[in-house]
Short mmCIF file of C-alpha atoms and ligand atoms in Angstrom, two decimals:
data_model
loop_
_atom_site.label_atom_id
_atom_site.label_comp_id
_atom_site.label_asym_id
_atom_site.label_seq_id
_atom_site.Cartn_x
_atom_site.Cartn_y
_atom_site.Cartn_z
CA MET A 1 0.28 -0.13 -0.03
CA LYS A 2 1.27 3.43 -0.86
CA ILE A 3 -0.29 6.02 1.67
CA LEU A 4 -0.58 9.87 1.21
CA VAL A 5 -1.15 11.52 4.86
CA ILE A 6 -2.31 15.20 4.70
CA GLY A 7 -1.05 17.47 7.65
CA GLY A 8 2.08 18.45 9.44
CA GLY A 9 1.75 18.00 12.93
CA GLY A 10 2.24 15.72 15.80
CA ARG A 11 -1.07 13.97 14.95
CA GLU A 12 0.28 13.20 11.39
CA HIS A 13 3.66 12.11 12.79
CA ALA A 14 1.64 9.56 15.22
CA LEU A 15 -0.11 8.17 12.02
CA VAL A 16 2.86 8.14 9.75
CA ARG A 17 4.84 6.29 12.32
CA LYS A 18 2.11 3.67 13.02
CA LEU A 19 1.17 3.36 9.28
CA GLY A 20 4.81 2.59 8.62
CA GLN A 21 4.92 -0.35 10.92
CA SER A 22 2.37 -2.15 8.52
CA PRO A 23 3.88 -4.90 6.69
CA ARG A 24 1.58 -3.98 3.88
CA VAL A 25 2.84 -0.28 3.65
CA GLU A 26 5.74 0.29 1.13
CA LYS A 27 5.59 4.01 0.79
CA ILE A 28 4.15 7.04 2.72
CA TRP A 29 4.03 10.55 1.64
CA CYS A 30 2.92 13.56 4.02
CA VAL A 31 1.96 17.04 2.90
CA PRO A 32 3.53 19.04 4.45
CA GLY A 33 5.10 17.17 7.10
CA ASN A 34 7.85 18.42 9.29
CA GLY A 35 11.39 17.78 10.42
CA GLY A 36 10.52 14.73 12.29
CA ILE A 37 8.06 13.28 9.68
CA SER A 38 10.69 13.43 7.11
CA GLN A 39 12.58 10.82 9.03
CA ASP A 40 9.44 8.42 8.48
CA ALA A 41 7.97 9.54 5.17
CA ASP A 42 8.53 11.55 2.15
CA CYS A 43 7.44 15.00 2.83
CA VAL A 44 6.11 17.37 -0.09
CA VAL A 45 5.91 20.98 0.88
CA ALA A 46 2.26 22.16 -0.15
CA ASP A 47 -0.65 23.96 1.58
CA PRO A 48 -2.80 21.31 3.14
CA GLY A 49 -5.91 23.51 2.54
CA ASP A 50 -5.21 23.73 -1.14
CA VAL A 51 -7.37 20.86 -2.46
CA ASP A 52 -6.51 21.59 -6.18
CA LYS A 53 -2.77 21.10 -5.03
CA LEU A 54 -3.47 18.01 -3.18
CA VAL A 55 -5.10 16.49 -6.36
CA ALA A 56 -2.19 17.44 -8.37
CA ILE A 57 -0.04 15.56 -5.87
CA ALA A 58 -2.26 12.45 -5.61
CA ASN A 59 -2.11 12.54 -9.56
CA ASP A 60 1.79 12.27 -9.45
CA THR A 61 2.00 9.66 -6.85
CA HIS A 62 -1.17 7.27 -7.11
CA PRO A 63 -1.54 6.74 -3.61
CA ASP A 64 -3.76 3.74 -2.56
CA LEU A 65 -5.16 5.44 0.33
CA THR A 66 -5.16 9.24 1.61
CA ILE A 67 -5.45 10.17 5.25
CA VAL A 68 -6.34 13.77 6.16
CA GLY A 69 -5.20 14.97 9.57
CA PRO A 70 -6.44 18.62 9.80
CA GLU A 71 -10.02 20.14 9.35
CA LEU A 72 -9.16 22.80 6.49
CA PRO A 73 -9.06 20.42 3.55
CA LEU A 74 -11.93 18.81 4.96
CA VAL A 75 -14.09 21.68 4.81
CA ASN A 76 -12.48 22.66 1.69
CA GLY A 77 -13.97 19.74 0.27
CA ILE A 78 -11.15 17.16 -0.34
CA SER A 79 -13.29 14.08 0.38
CA ASP A 80 -15.53 14.71 -2.29
CA THR A 81 -12.85 15.50 -4.85
CA PHE A 82 -11.05 12.42 -4.13
CA THR A 83 -14.26 10.47 -4.01
CA GLN A 84 -15.39 11.58 -7.48
CA ARG A 85 -12.17 10.47 -8.70
CA LYS A 86 -12.72 7.15 -6.91
CA TRP A 87 -9.40 7.73 -5.04
CA PRO A 88 -9.97 6.12 -1.79
CA ILE A 89 -9.69 8.48 1.31
CA VAL A 90 -10.33 8.70 5.01
CA ALA A 91 -12.05 11.87 5.33
CA PRO A 92 -15.60 12.88 5.75
CA SER A 93 -17.44 14.99 3.08
CA GLN A 94 -17.59 18.44 2.73
CA ARG A 95 -21.36 18.50 4.11
CA ALA A 96 -20.39 16.21 6.97
CA ALA A 97 -17.49 18.59 7.67
CA GLN A 98 -20.06 21.39 8.66
CA LEU A 99 -20.32 19.58 11.67
CA GLU A 100 -17.28 21.27 12.87
CA GLY A 101 -17.21 24.13 10.26
CA SER A 102 -20.34 25.72 11.42
CA LYS A 103 -21.41 25.25 15.00
CA ILE A 104 -24.71 26.35 14.40
CA PHE A 105 -25.26 23.60 11.67
CA ALA A 106 -23.92 21.25 14.50
CA LYS A 107 -26.56 22.59 16.94
CA GLN A 108 -29.27 22.18 14.49
CA PHE A 109 -28.23 18.79 13.59
CA LEU A 110 -28.25 17.75 17.30
CA GLU A 111 -31.50 19.26 17.81
CA ARG A 112 -33.08 17.57 14.87
CA HIS A 113 -31.84 14.03 16.21
CA ARG A 114 -32.67 15.09 19.67
CA ILE A 115 -29.09 14.45 20.96
CA ALA A 116 -28.32 16.03 24.17
CA THR A 117 -26.46 19.13 23.92
CA ALA A 118 -26.53 22.71 25.75
CA LYS A 119 -29.54 24.41 25.06
CA MET A 120 -29.27 27.25 22.22
CA TYR A 121 -30.76 30.81 22.97
CA GLY A 122 -30.35 31.67 19.51
CA SER A 123 -28.04 32.47 16.47
CA TYR A 124 -27.30 35.82 15.03
CA ASP A 125 -25.81 37.41 12.10
CA SER A 126 -25.62 40.97 13.03
CA PRO A 127 -24.18 42.48 16.49
CA GLU A 128 -27.41 44.28 17.56
CA PRO A 129 -29.91 41.19 17.95
CA ALA A 130 -27.10 39.39 19.82
CA LEU A 131 -26.72 42.12 22.33
CA ALA A 132 -30.40 42.50 22.71
CA ALA A 133 -30.69 39.01 23.42
CA LEU A 134 -28.18 39.36 26.59
CA ASP A 135 -31.37 40.39 28.32
CA HIS A 136 -33.01 37.04 28.07
CA VAL A 137 -30.05 34.63 29.15
CA SER A 138 -28.46 32.86 32.39
CA TRP A 139 -24.92 33.72 33.35
CA PRO A 140 -22.24 32.54 32.75
CA LEU A 141 -23.19 32.43 28.83
CA VAL A 142 -21.38 30.49 26.49
CA ILE A 143 -21.05 32.56 23.08
CA LYS A 144 -19.57 30.64 20.08
CA ALA A 145 -18.53 32.06 16.75
CA ASP A 146 -20.17 29.71 13.98
CA GLY A 147 -16.95 28.99 11.94
CA LEU A 148 -13.44 28.16 12.45
CA CYS A 149 -11.54 30.59 14.35
CA ALA A 150 -8.31 28.94 15.13
CA GLY A 151 -9.36 28.09 18.63
CA LYS A 152 -10.59 31.48 19.59
CA GLY A 153 -14.07 31.14 18.72
CA VAL A 154 -15.49 30.27 22.21
CA LEU A 155 -16.17 32.38 25.30
CA VAL A 156 -17.55 31.42 28.66
CA ALA A 157 -18.75 34.87 29.55
CA PRO A 158 -19.36 35.64 33.06
CA ASP A 159 -21.17 38.78 32.67
CA ARG A 160 -22.84 41.17 29.95
CA ARG A 161 -19.88 43.09 29.74
CA ALA A 162 -17.40 40.15 28.91
CA ALA A 163 -20.04 39.19 26.53
CA GLY A 164 -20.48 42.51 24.62
CA ASP A 165 -16.71 42.92 24.31
CA PHE A 166 -16.81 39.37 22.48
CA ILE A 167 -19.60 39.95 20.20
CA ASP A 168 -18.09 43.41 19.36
CA SER A 169 -14.82 41.84 18.53
CA ALA A 170 -16.36 38.84 16.60
CA MET A 171 -19.01 40.71 14.91
CA GLY A 172 -18.14 44.34 14.95
CA ARG A 173 -14.50 44.44 14.32
CA GLU A 174 -14.23 41.08 12.82
CA GLU A 175 -11.02 39.89 14.82
CA PHE A 176 -11.51 36.36 14.20
CA GLY A 177 -11.93 36.45 10.58
CA PRO A 178 -15.21 35.54 8.24
CA GLY A 179 -15.56 32.53 10.99
CA GLY A 180 -16.98 35.20 13.64
CA ARG A 181 -19.57 36.97 11.46
CA ARG A 182 -22.40 34.60 12.87
CA ILE A 183 -22.51 33.73 16.21
CA LEU A 184 -24.67 31.64 18.73
CA LEU A 185 -25.42 31.83 22.39
CA GLU A 186 -26.15 28.81 24.56
CA GLU A 187 -26.23 27.60 28.32
CA THR A 188 -23.09 26.80 30.10
CA LEU A 189 -23.00 23.15 31.12
CA GLU A 190 -20.98 21.82 34.36
CA GLY A 191 -19.29 18.69 34.69
CA GLU A 192 -16.07 16.65 33.38
CA GLU A 193 -15.23 17.21 29.72
CA LEU A 194 -14.05 14.00 27.81
CA SER A 195 -12.99 13.69 24.04
CA PHE A 196 -14.63 10.60 22.45
CA ILE A 197 -13.54 9.54 19.19
CA ILE A 198 -14.93 7.02 16.62
CA LEU A 199 -13.91 5.82 13.31
CA THR A 200 -16.97 4.94 11.03
CA ASP A 201 -17.23 3.99 7.40
CA GLY A 202 -20.62 5.74 7.60
CA GLU A 203 -22.67 2.74 8.47
CA ARG A 204 -20.39 0.64 11.19
CA TYR A 205 -18.48 2.41 13.79
CA SER A 206 -15.80 1.63 16.35
CA PRO A 207 -15.02 3.82 19.25
CA LEU A 208 -11.00 4.75 19.89
CA VAL A 209 -10.11 4.46 23.50
CA PRO A 210 -11.35 7.67 25.38
CA THR A 211 -8.97 10.31 26.17
CA ARG A 212 -8.76 13.93 28.07
CA ASP A 213 -6.73 16.86 26.90
CA HIS A 214 -5.23 19.57 28.59
CA LYS A 215 -5.72 23.07 26.84
CA ARG A 216 -4.52 25.75 29.01
CA VAL A 217 -1.01 26.38 28.93
CA PHE A 218 0.12 26.33 32.62
CA ASP A 219 -0.12 23.89 35.37
CA GLY A 220 -3.41 23.75 37.48
CA ASP A 221 -5.26 24.81 34.04
CA ARG A 222 -4.04 28.29 34.52
CA GLY A 223 -3.36 30.65 31.77
CA PRO A 224 -4.40 31.14 28.20
CA ASN A 225 -5.97 28.36 25.80
CA THR A 226 -3.47 26.45 23.54
CA GLY A 227 -3.73 23.90 20.73
CA GLY A 228 -3.28 21.28 23.64
CA MET A 229 -0.53 20.78 25.87
CA GLY A 230 -0.91 16.97 26.50
CA ALA A 231 -3.50 14.33 26.57
CA TYR A 232 -3.78 10.80 28.11
CA SER A 233 -5.92 7.87 27.78
CA SER A 234 -6.74 5.36 30.44
CA ASP A 235 -9.39 2.59 30.91
CA GLU A 236 -10.59 4.15 33.86
CA LEU A 237 -11.18 7.45 32.36
CA ILE A 238 -14.93 6.36 32.24
CA SER A 239 -16.99 3.32 33.28
CA PRO A 240 -18.37 0.81 31.25
CA ALA A 241 -21.76 2.22 32.09
CA MET A 242 -20.86 5.72 30.87
CA ARG A 243 -19.46 4.28 27.81
CA ASP A 244 -22.50 2.37 26.87
CA LEU A 245 -24.46 5.58 27.61
CA ILE A 246 -22.43 7.44 25.14
CA LEU A 247 -22.79 4.68 22.56
CA SER A 248 -26.69 4.46 22.74
CA HIS A 249 -27.37 8.07 23.28
CA VAL A 250 -24.93 10.11 21.40
CA VAL A 251 -22.63 8.09 19.02
CA GLY A 252 -25.39 5.76 17.63
CA PRO A 253 -28.04 8.34 16.99
CA THR A 254 -25.39 10.84 15.36
CA ILE A 255 -24.37 7.76 12.79
CA GLU A 256 -28.04 7.22 12.01
CA GLY A 257 -28.85 10.78 11.70
CA LEU A 258 -26.00 11.49 9.15
CA ALA A 259 -27.20 8.28 7.29
CA LYS A 260 -30.76 9.54 7.43
CA GLU A 261 -29.82 12.96 5.99
CA GLY A 262 -27.68 11.41 3.37
CA ILE A 263 -24.50 13.04 4.50
CA ARG A 264 -21.58 10.59 3.85
CA TYR A 265 -19.07 10.21 6.63
CA GLN A 266 -16.03 8.16 6.39
CA GLY A 267 -13.16 8.76 8.89
CA PHE A 268 -12.72 9.92 12.52
CA LEU A 269 -15.44 11.82 14.49
CA TYR A 270 -14.61 13.53 17.36
CA PHE A 271 -17.34 14.24 19.88
CA GLY A 272 -16.50 16.87 22.77
CA LEU A 273 -18.75 15.82 25.64
CA MET A 274 -19.58 17.38 28.89
CA LEU A 275 -20.49 14.81 31.46
CA THR A 276 -23.24 16.37 33.46
CA ALA A 277 -25.09 15.30 36.28
CA SER A 278 -27.79 14.57 33.73
CA GLY A 279 -25.63 12.46 31.39
CA PRO A 280 -23.30 13.15 28.40
CA LYS A 281 -23.99 16.30 26.20
CA VAL A 282 -22.17 17.40 23.09
CA LEU A 283 -20.41 20.40 23.32
CA GLU A 284 -18.74 20.20 19.77
CA PHE A 285 -17.98 17.99 17.03
CA ASN A 286 -14.50 17.93 15.07
CA CYS A 287 -14.56 15.95 11.67
CA ARG A 288 -11.02 14.38 12.40
CA LEU A 289 -8.56 13.02 15.31
CA GLY A 290 -7.96 15.65 18.25
CA ASP A 291 -4.11 16.74 18.67
CA PRO A 292 -2.49 15.80 21.02
CA GLU A 293 -5.46 13.05 21.56
CA ALA A 294 -4.39 11.26 18.60
CA GLN A 295 -0.88 10.69 19.95
CA ALA A 296 -2.45 9.11 23.24
CA ILE A 297 -4.90 7.26 20.86
CA VAL A 298 -2.29 5.66 18.39
CA ALA A 299 0.05 4.89 21.31
CA ARG A 300 -2.27 2.09 22.42
CA MET A 301 -3.34 0.64 18.79
CA ASP A 302 -2.49 -3.04 18.78
CA PHE A 303 -3.97 -3.27 15.38
CA ASP A 304 -2.74 -2.64 11.74
CA LEU A 305 -3.98 0.92 11.17
CA ALA A 306 -3.17 0.84 7.36
CA GLU A 307 -5.61 -2.21 6.84
CA VAL A 308 -8.39 -0.82 9.24
CA LEU A 309 -8.34 2.76 7.48
CA SER A 310 -8.46 1.07 4.35
CA ASP A 311 -11.46 -0.91 5.04
CA ALA A 312 -13.13 2.42 6.49
CA ALA A 313 -12.60 4.15 3.10
CA SER A 314 -14.05 1.32 1.26
CA GLY A 315 -17.15 1.02 3.31
CA ARG A 316 -15.99 -2.39 4.93
CA LEU A 317 -14.95 -1.30 8.48
CA ASP A 318 -14.67 -4.44 11.01
CA PRO A 319 -14.66 -2.81 14.33
CA SER A 320 -13.63 -6.21 15.97
CA ARG A 321 -10.26 -5.53 14.36
CA LEU A 322 -9.42 -2.63 16.63
CA HIS A 323 -7.64 -4.13 19.50
CA TRP A 324 -6.17 -1.92 22.25
CA LYS A 325 -3.25 -2.27 24.55
CA PRO A 326 -4.74 -2.41 27.85
CA GLY A 327 -3.90 0.30 30.44
CA ALA A 328 -2.89 4.04 29.64
CA SER A 329 -1.12 6.35 27.58
CA VAL A 330 0.22 9.83 28.16
CA CYS A 331 1.53 12.76 25.65
CA VAL A 332 3.14 15.52 26.87
CA VAL A 333 3.57 18.53 24.70
CA LEU A 334 6.96 20.43 24.54
CA ALA A 335 6.37 24.19 23.64
CA SER A 336 8.22 26.94 22.32
CA GLY A 337 9.18 29.98 24.57
CA GLY A 338 6.53 32.76 24.40
CA TYR A 339 3.64 29.92 22.97
CA PRO A 340 0.60 30.20 22.74
CA GLY A 341 1.40 33.95 22.34
CA LYS A 342 4.12 35.03 20.05
CA PHE A 343 7.09 32.37 20.07
CA GLN A 344 10.52 31.79 19.21
CA THR A 345 11.70 29.59 16.49
CA ASN A 346 14.87 28.01 15.05
CA LYS A 347 16.25 27.06 18.55
CA THR A 348 18.29 23.78 18.22
CA ILE A 349 16.74 20.65 19.91
CA THR A 350 19.05 18.44 21.82
CA GLY A 351 19.05 15.07 23.37
CA LEU A 352 16.71 13.58 20.68
CA THR A 353 19.15 10.63 20.14
CA ASP A 354 19.44 9.89 23.96
CA ILE A 355 15.97 8.39 24.31
CA ASP A 356 16.29 4.57 24.55
CA LYS A 357 14.45 3.16 21.42
CA ASN A 358 13.39 0.14 23.64
CA SER A 359 11.84 2.04 26.41
CA GLY A 360 8.26 2.47 24.40
CA VAL A 361 8.56 6.19 24.43
CA GLU A 362 7.96 7.90 21.19
CA ILE A 363 9.06 11.76 20.29
CA LEU A 364 6.36 12.75 17.90
CA HIS A 365 7.52 15.94 16.09
CA ALA A 366 4.97 18.89 15.78
CA GLY A 367 6.74 22.01 15.15
CA THR A 368 10.40 21.06 13.97
CA LYS A 369 12.36 21.33 10.75
CA ARG A 370 16.11 19.89 9.79
CA SER A 371 18.32 22.54 9.15
CA GLY A 372 22.32 22.02 8.43
CA GLY A 373 22.21 18.30 10.21
CA LEU A 374 20.35 19.61 13.28
CA MET A 375 16.82 19.28 14.32
CA VAL A 376 15.46 23.17 15.10
CA THR A 377 12.05 24.12 16.28
CA ASN A 378 9.65 25.63 13.89
CA GLY A 379 6.62 25.96 15.83
CA GLY A 380 4.57 26.73 18.91
CA ARG A 381 4.07 23.17 19.65
CA VAL A 382 7.17 21.62 19.10
CA LEU A 383 7.21 17.80 20.20
CA GLY A 384 4.97 15.40 21.61
CA VAL A 385 6.69 12.92 24.07
CA THR A 386 4.12 10.07 24.34
CA ALA A 387 4.37 6.40 25.78
CA PRO A 388 1.68 3.75 26.57
CA ALA A 389 2.20 1.48 29.70
CA PRO A 390 0.05 -0.67 31.84
CA SER A 391 -0.95 2.27 34.28
CA ILE A 392 -1.08 5.87 34.01
CA GLU A 393 1.72 6.06 36.72
CA VAL A 394 4.13 4.13 34.33
CA ALA A 395 3.38 6.09 31.32
CA LEU A 396 4.11 9.46 33.40
CA GLU A 397 7.21 7.93 34.58
CA LYS A 398 8.47 6.97 31.13
CA THR A 399 7.41 10.27 29.34
CA TYR A 400 8.90 12.66 32.06
CA GLY A 401 11.87 10.49 32.29
CA ALA A 402 12.31 10.86 28.60
CA ILE A 403 11.64 14.67 28.78
CA ARG A 404 14.58 15.24 31.11
CA LYS A 405 16.93 14.38 28.31
CA ILE A 406 15.49 16.72 25.72
CA HIS A 407 16.46 20.60 25.72
CA PHE A 408 15.66 23.74 23.47
CA GLU A 409 16.16 27.37 24.68
CA GLY A 410 12.52 28.62 26.07
CA MET A 411 11.16 24.85 26.04
CA HIS A 412 8.00 24.83 28.44
CA TYR A 413 5.63 22.19 29.37
CA ARG A 414 3.05 21.29 31.87
CA ARG A 415 4.10 18.97 34.78
CA ASP A 416 0.68 17.93 35.69
CA ILE A 417 -0.54 15.77 32.41
CA ALA A 418 -2.63 13.31 33.74
CA ALA A 419 -2.39 14.38 37.41
CA ARG A 420 -6.05 14.27 37.98
CA ALA A 421 -6.40 10.33 36.53
CA ASN A 422 -3.26 9.63 38.64
CA ARG A 423 -5.14 9.74 41.80
CA VAL A 424 -2.42 7.75 43.74
CA ARG A 425 0.32 10.27 42.62
CA THR A 426 -1.90 13.32 43.17
CA ALA A 427 -2.99 12.43 46.54
CA GLY A 428 0.92 11.89 47.50
CA GLU A 429 1.86 15.43 46.14
P1 AMP B 1 -15.93 24.00 21.94
O1 AMP B 1 -15.11 24.49 20.74
O2 AMP B 1 -17.39 24.30 21.41
O3 AMP B 1 -15.61 22.78 22.17
O4 AMP B 1 -15.65 24.92 23.09
C1 AMP B 1 -14.41 25.06 23.63
C2 AMP B 1 -14.43 24.96 24.95
O5 AMP B 1 -15.29 25.75 25.75
C3 AMP B 1 -14.87 23.36 25.77
O6 AMP B 1 -13.91 22.38 25.55
C4 AMP B 1 -15.41 23.75 26.75
O7 AMP B 1 -14.50 23.83 27.78
C5 AMP B 1 -15.78 25.21 26.65
N1 AMP B 1 -17.30 25.08 26.28
C6 AMP B 1 -18.09 24.97 25.10
N2 AMP B 1 -19.52 25.07 25.28
C7 AMP B 1 -19.48 24.93 26.50
C8 AMP B 1 -20.92 24.90 27.19
N3 AMP B 1 -22.08 24.86 26.68
N4 AMP B 1 -20.76 24.85 28.82
C9 AMP B 1 -19.70 24.88 29.32
N5 AMP B 1 -18.50 24.96 28.32
C10 AMP B 1 -18.54 25.21 27.25
#
């Protein structure tokens, strides 16, 4: 099998590494890839959002399967374009990608299929009615920009003033770009958040191991939001009863709803859930694997990813093939000085070759490039140090043990990834 992977972050590096372990895979290209991925695949420099360019690359390379990591090519219709040409691809259709590309579309879909979600007060395409609606809501209030806003599009507003400021910057000054021109207002839910991701061929589906990510930059969930500073997976994250409830009340009705509406979906579907006192409720959909959740998930895969994804792309997914390593996994992100604000780049990374290859720890590259024989930083999130293990505690020991050997100027990372899962350790601190 020859495989084309679209994307250039830690998620794509995890996929490329795992795909490369399949005896059936003879060649992998990655667009655009990064410094670390270039050690495991042939990187092709191109904008991953440019579907025409991706068609041209596939025309040259003739992959047997294409796998899409980030959302932009999905929203730009890569799946439809490749499917029309009968090129196998793991990616939902452009219409399906609206579940992520438009929060209002997602909310209306959830309401149509009676899937539990936060109650929507209303959706607005100009600031005046949105501001007027603030007289009739409960506080805190959640405000969401409708479109893609690079992670800046959601605010949990404590009061009217914060809400008004957000509406002005999103709709009045269009600070988030076109994605902020429409907004929705919804109730605030309380509970634990959970990332629940499935793989589907449009009819059958298989849940991946559950994960939880850490969005804030500093320990103790302080500081601004990031793309994700780490993630973990553990068998103990949810009870079997909660898993069944999520499958029967959220995942099943979503897959049936998509099929009923004739929306083609072949790929990963991410449910961002709030586990509330009255059951799991959907906060958001992503039409892809999360990053860094993917790294924690791939670390626990005990099956041939290339074969399973090829089956999903051709509508023949066999959920019984997805076996998982029992226990847990952890991914800790090492970030550049200044991230998530303006960050430094071009810092030399040392220690990468000191990691014991037999330790089970994977160093997945997110923002790196090769420069004159060295590996240097080239992004906000630089590396994802990832390990599976029989328990969270052992996974943490391995991961943080490896991190101690790695260095670049300005490097920072969270020291409390999975601390809440690891009750023994938390209690002992
Ligand atoms: P979203 O992109 O919709 O997942 O929102 C980003 C983050 O905002 C979520 O991970 C939650 O932490 C928070 N959030 C979104 N919607 C709600 C809600 N209705 N109630 C409470 N928190 C929310």
